[in-house]
PDB file of C-alpha atoms in Angstrom:
ATOM      1  CA  UNK A 607      -5.711  39.151  47.144  1.00 47.00           C
ATOM      2  CA  UNK A 608      -6.861  38.542  50.724  1.00 44.00           C
ATOM      3  CA  UNK A 609      -8.259  41.586  52.492  1.00 56.00           C
ATOM      4  CA  UNK A 610      -6.435  40.726  55.730  1.00 68.00           C
ATOM      5  CA  UNK A 611      -3.004  40.630  54.137  1.00 83.00           C
ATOM      6  CA  UNK A 612      -0.256  41.433  56.638  1.00 89.00           C
ATOM      7  CA  UNK A 613       1.651  44.543  55.597  1.00 93.00           C
ATOM      8  CA  UNK A 614       3.288  45.243  58.949  1.00 89.00           C
ATOM      9  CA  UNK A 615       6.865  44.583  57.813  1.00 89.00           C
ATOM     10  CA  UNK A 616       8.811  45.973  54.859  1.00 89.00           C
ATOM     11  CA  UNK A 617       9.209  42.471  53.406  1.00 90.00           C
ATOM     12  CA  UNK A 618       5.458  41.811  53.679  1.00 93.00           C
ATOM     13  CA  UNK A 619       4.691  45.170  52.045  1.00 94.00           C
ATOM     14  CA  UNK A 620       7.050  44.364  49.189  1.00 94.00           C
ATOM     15  CA  UNK A 621       5.314  41.048  48.570  1.00 94.00           C
ATOM     16  CA  UNK A 622       1.908  42.763  48.735  1.00 96.00           C
ATOM     17  CA  UNK A 623       3.080  45.307  46.152  1.00 96.00           C
ATOM     18  CA  UNK A 624       4.245  42.436  43.976  1.00 95.00           C
ATOM     19  CA  UNK A 625       0.682  41.035  43.971  1.00 95.00           C
ATOM     20  CA  UNK A 626      -0.921  44.263  42.708  1.00 97.00           C
ATOM     21  CA  UNK A 627      -1.811  44.250  39.013  1.00 97.00           C
ATOM     22  CA  UNK A 628      -0.093  47.333  37.583  1.00 98.00           C
ATOM     23  CA  UNK A 629      -2.710  47.403  34.810  1.00 97.00           C
ATOM     24  CA  UNK A 630      -5.591  47.437  37.319  1.00 98.00           C
ATOM     25  CA  UNK A 631      -4.454  48.532  40.802  1.00 98.00           C
ATOM     26  CA  UNK A 632      -7.889  49.907  41.777  1.00 97.00           C
ATOM     27  CA  UNK A 633      -9.113  46.826  43.648  1.00 97.00           C
ATOM     28  CA  UNK A 634      -6.188  47.246  46.076  1.00 97.00           C
ATOM     29  CA  UNK A 635      -6.700  50.987  46.625  1.00 98.00           C
ATOM     30  CA  UNK A 636      -7.211  50.791  50.398  1.00 97.00           C
ATOM     31  CA  UNK A 637      -4.232  48.482  50.859  1.00 97.00           C
ATOM     32  CA  UNK A 638      -2.033  50.752  48.732  1.00 98.00           C
ATOM     33  CA  UNK A 639      -2.963  53.722  50.902  1.00 98.00           C
ATOM     34  CA  UNK A 640      -2.044  51.702  53.987  1.00 96.00           C
ATOM     35  CA  UNK A 641       1.265  50.593  52.476  1.00 96.00           C
ATOM     36  CA  UNK A 642       2.069  54.145  51.413  1.00 97.00           C
ATOM     37  CA  UNK A 643       1.376  55.474  54.912  1.00 96.00           C
ATOM     38  CA  UNK A 644       3.420  52.712  56.554  1.00 93.00           C
ATOM     39  CA  UNK A 645       6.305  53.313  54.156  1.00 92.00           C
ATOM     40  CA  UNK A 646       6.247  57.040  54.905  1.00 92.00           C
ATOM     41  CA  UNK A 647       6.232  56.359  58.645  1.00 90.00           C
ATOM     42  CA  UNK A 648       9.177  53.997  58.185  1.00 87.00           C
ATOM     43  CA  UNK A 649      11.072  56.553  56.062  1.00 84.00           C
ATOM     44  CA  UNK A 650      10.550  59.277  58.644  1.00 85.00           C
ATOM     45  CA  UNK A 651      11.452  57.005  61.580  1.00 81.00           C
ATOM     46  CA  UNK A 652      14.764  55.997  63.133  1.00 77.00           C
ATOM     47  CA  UNK A 653      15.025  52.493  61.532  1.00 72.00           C
ATOM     48  CA  UNK A 654      17.702  52.558  58.816  1.00 60.00           C
ATOM     49  CA  UNK A 655      16.121  49.500  57.177  1.00 59.00           C
ATOM     50  CA  UNK A 656      17.463  47.458  54.305  1.00 58.00           C
ATOM     51  CA  UNK A 657      19.214  49.028  51.351  1.00 54.00           C
ATOM     52  CA  UNK A 658      16.380  48.416  48.867  1.00 60.00           C
ATOM     53  CA  UNK A 659      13.374  49.290  51.032  1.00 75.00           C
ATOM     54  CA  UNK A 660      13.446  52.959  50.103  1.00 81.00           C
ATOM     55  CA  UNK A 661      11.823  52.329  46.698  1.00 91.00           C
ATOM     56  CA  UNK A 662       8.637  50.809  48.103  1.00 94.00           C
ATOM     57  CA  UNK A 663       7.057  54.187  48.819  1.00 95.00           C
ATOM     58  CA  UNK A 664       7.701  55.129  45.193  1.00 96.00           C
ATOM     59  CA  UNK A 665       6.015  51.976  43.908  1.00 97.00           C
ATOM     60  CA  UNK A 666       3.005  52.558  46.169  1.00 98.00           C
ATOM     61  CA  UNK A 667       2.836  56.200  45.020  1.00 98.00           C
ATOM     62  CA  UNK A 668       2.982  55.169  41.380  1.00 98.00           C
ATOM     63  CA  UNK A 669       0.141  52.686  41.847  1.00 98.00           C
ATOM     64  CA  UNK A 670      -1.920  55.361  43.635  1.00 98.00           C
ATOM     65  CA  UNK A 671      -1.139  57.679  40.711  1.00 98.00           C
ATOM     66  CA  UNK A 672      -2.482  55.057  38.307  1.00 98.00           C
ATOM     67  CA  UNK A 673      -5.699  54.772  40.323  1.00 98.00           C
ATOM     68  CA  UNK A 674      -6.115  58.516  39.868  1.00 97.00           C
ATOM     69  CA  UNK A 675      -8.183  59.379  42.943  1.00 98.00           C
ATOM     70  CA  UNK A 676      -7.671  63.086  43.726  1.00 98.00           C
ATOM     71  CA  UNK A 677      -8.405  62.305  47.383  1.00 98.00           C
ATOM     72  CA  UNK A 678      -4.912  60.752  47.502  1.00 98.00           C
ATOM     73  CA  UNK A 679      -3.255  64.029  46.527  1.00 98.00           C
ATOM     74  CA  UNK A 680      -2.905  65.411  50.106  1.00 98.00           C
ATOM     75  CA  UNK A 681      -1.277  62.120  51.210  1.00 97.00           C
ATOM     76  CA  UNK A 682       1.184  62.260  48.308  1.00 98.00           C
ATOM     77  CA  UNK A 683       1.752  65.996  48.747  1.00 97.00           C
ATOM     78  CA  UNK A 684       2.630  65.447  52.401  1.00 96.00           C
ATOM     79  CA  UNK A 685       5.287  62.901  51.500  1.00 95.00           C
ATOM     80  CA  UNK A 686       6.977  65.356  49.161  1.00 95.00           C
ATOM     81  CA  UNK A 687       6.478  68.709  50.819  1.00 95.00           C
ATOM     82  CA  UNK A 688       5.660  68.036  54.496  1.00 94.00           C
ATOM     83  CA  UNK A 689       8.161  65.378  55.415  1.00 91.00           C
ATOM     84  CA  UNK A 690      10.877  65.506  57.997  1.00 86.00           C
ATOM     85  CA  UNK A 691      12.987  63.109  55.924  1.00 85.00           C
ATOM     86  CA  UNK A 692      15.392  64.964  53.647  1.00 87.00           C
ATOM     87  CA  UNK A 693      15.797  62.035  51.242  1.00 86.00           C
ATOM     88  CA  UNK A 694      12.042  61.634  50.884  1.00 88.00           C
ATOM     89  CA  UNK A 695      11.553  65.373  50.363  1.00 90.00           C
ATOM     90  CA  UNK A 696      14.196  65.477  47.658  1.00 91.00           C
ATOM     91  CA  UNK A 697      13.691  62.081  46.041  1.00 90.00           C
ATOM     92  CA  UNK A 698       9.910  61.674  46.058  1.00 92.00           C
ATOM     93  CA  UNK A 699       8.480  62.692  42.686  1.00 92.00           C
ATOM     94  CA  UNK A 700       5.836  65.409  42.905  1.00 93.00           C
ATOM     95  CA  UNK A 701       4.360  64.159  39.621  1.00 94.00           C
ATOM     96  CA  UNK A 702       2.795  61.295  41.614  1.00 96.00           C
ATOM     97  CA  UNK A 703       0.369  63.815  43.115  1.00 96.00           C
ATOM     98  CA  UNK A 704      -1.382  64.353  39.772  1.00 95.00           C
ATOM     99  CA  UNK A 705      -2.854  60.924  39.019  1.00 96.00           C
ATOM    100  CA  UNK A 706      -6.314  62.431  38.523  1.00 96.00           C
ATOM    101  CA  UNK A 707      -4.870  64.986  36.092  1.00 94.00           C
ATOM    102  CA  UNK A 708      -3.496  68.457  36.643  1.00 92.00           C
ATOM    103  CA  UNK A 709      -6.739  70.413  36.472  1.00 94.00           C
ATOM    104  CA  UNK A 710      -8.788  67.782  38.308  1.00 97.00           C
ATOM    105  CA  UNK A 711      -6.280  67.493  41.153  1.00 97.00           C
ATOM    106  CA  UNK A 712      -5.986  71.244  41.605  1.00 97.00           C
ATOM    107  CA  UNK A 713      -9.768  71.653  41.531  1.00 98.00           C
ATOM    108  CA  UNK A 714     -10.262  68.867  44.077  1.00 98.00           C
ATOM    109  CA  UNK A 715      -7.717  70.478  46.400  1.00 98.00           C
ATOM    110  CA  UNK A 716      -9.442  73.834  46.099  1.00 97.00           C
ATOM    111  CA  UNK A 717     -12.932  72.369  46.568  1.00 98.00           C
ATOM    112  CA  UNK A 718     -11.847  70.467  49.668  1.00 98.00           C
ATOM    113  CA  UNK A 719     -10.082  73.266  51.533  1.00 98.00           C
ATOM    114  CA  UNK A 720      -6.483  72.483  50.626  1.00 97.00           C
ATOM    115  CA  UNK A 721      -5.783  76.044  49.534  1.00 97.00           C
ATOM    116  CA  UNK A 722      -2.093  76.065  50.516  1.00 97.00           C
ATOM    117  CA  UNK A 723      -1.480  72.847  48.588  1.00 97.00           C
ATOM    118  CA  UNK A 724      -3.438  74.209  45.624  1.00 97.00           C
ATOM    119  CA  UNK A 725      -1.369  77.402  45.560  1.00 97.00           C
ATOM    120  CA  UNK A 726       1.941  75.594  45.949  1.00 95.00           C
ATOM    121  CA  UNK A 727       1.214  72.993  43.275  1.00 95.00           C
ATOM    122  CA  UNK A 728      -0.158  75.607  40.884  1.00 94.00           C
ATOM    123  CA  UNK A 729       3.140  77.417  41.192  1.00 92.00           C
ATOM    124  CA  UNK A 730       5.084  74.194  40.799  1.00 89.00           C
ATOM    125  CA  UNK A 731       3.225  73.381  37.581  1.00 88.00           C
ATOM    126  CA  UNK A 732       3.769  76.920  36.267  1.00 87.00           C
ATOM    127  CA  UNK A 733       7.558  76.729  36.631  1.00 81.00           C
ATOM    128  CA  UNK A 734       9.564  77.197  33.468  1.00 53.00           C
ATOM    129  CA  UNK A 735      10.520  73.563  33.070  1.00 57.00           C
ATOM    130  CA  UNK A 736       7.390  71.534  32.418  1.00 58.00           C
ATOM    131  CA  UNK A 737       7.219  68.521  34.760  1.00 59.00           C
ATOM    132  CA  UNK A 738       5.839  66.314  31.920  1.00 82.00           C
ATOM    133  CA  UNK A 739       3.743  64.055  34.126  1.00 86.00           C
ATOM    134  CA  UNK A 740       2.907  61.643  31.318  1.00 85.00           C
ATOM    135  CA  UNK A 741       6.593  61.100  30.506  1.00 90.00           C
ATOM    136  CA  UNK A 742       7.271  60.585  34.211  1.00 91.00           C
ATOM    137  CA  UNK A 743       4.590  57.859  34.440  1.00 94.00           C
ATOM    138  CA  UNK A 744       6.033  56.021  31.442  1.00 94.00           C
ATOM    139  CA  UNK A 745       9.550  56.206  32.890  1.00 94.00           C
ATOM    140  CA  UNK A 746       8.466  55.001  36.345  1.00 95.00           C
ATOM    141  CA  UNK A 747       6.556  52.062  34.910  1.00 96.00           C
ATOM    142  CA  UNK A 748       9.592  50.990  32.882  1.00 96.00           C
ATOM    143  CA  UNK A 749      11.866  51.441  35.878  1.00 95.00           C
ATOM    144  CA  UNK A 750       9.808  49.343  38.312  1.00 96.00           C
ATOM    145  CA  UNK A 751       7.987  46.876  36.041  1.00 97.00           C
ATOM    146  CA  UNK A 752       8.965  44.393  33.361  1.00 96.00           C
ATOM    147  CA  UNK A 753       7.142  44.634  30.005  1.00 95.00           C
ATOM    148  CA  UNK A 754       4.771  41.886  31.163  1.00 94.00           C
ATOM    149  CA  UNK A 755       3.844  43.827  34.327  1.00 95.00           C
ATOM    150  CA  UNK A 756       5.981  42.062  36.934  1.00 94.00           C
ATOM    151  CA  UNK A 757       7.426  44.210  39.726  1.00 95.00           C
ATOM    152  CA  UNK A 758      11.224  44.215  39.367  1.00 94.00           C
ATOM    153  CA  UNK A 759      12.136  44.666  43.055  1.00 88.00           C
ATOM    154  CA  UNK A 760      14.076  41.763  44.526  1.00 85.00           C
ATOM    155  CA  UNK A 761      12.618  40.060  47.610  1.00 81.00           C
ATOM    156  CA  UNK A 762      13.852  41.477  50.916  1.00 74.00           C
TER     157      UNK A 762
END
């Protein structure tokens, strides 16, 4: 995939997401961060957008989860717990924050000064109903991708 890929519009971001290999998203890590940030900005902005655009942030989050870099956890945390968009705050899955693993993510947050996030997520994980992150990842993959790894979002 070209490094200078245009991701300025929702339609361009959708096509860029379509080009990411779900089985190996790591080579597009920087682009996925950019898409995630642009999608969050769009979600929190005044543009009502198209009816299907709302899922793009979830696809980008899932791919970041698969990469498993704990440095993405504050970005993902912010989308769930520090957003001004009610739909994003309710609908964004907190499980996406834990791509590096529960313990590894919490330790990274603590080691890097994210003490509030560490405390909040520790409490979230300790809640009575287990968030079953592994089951979530399997469900999300089946929801967004065909068995052969093709993204199932229609073109915008």
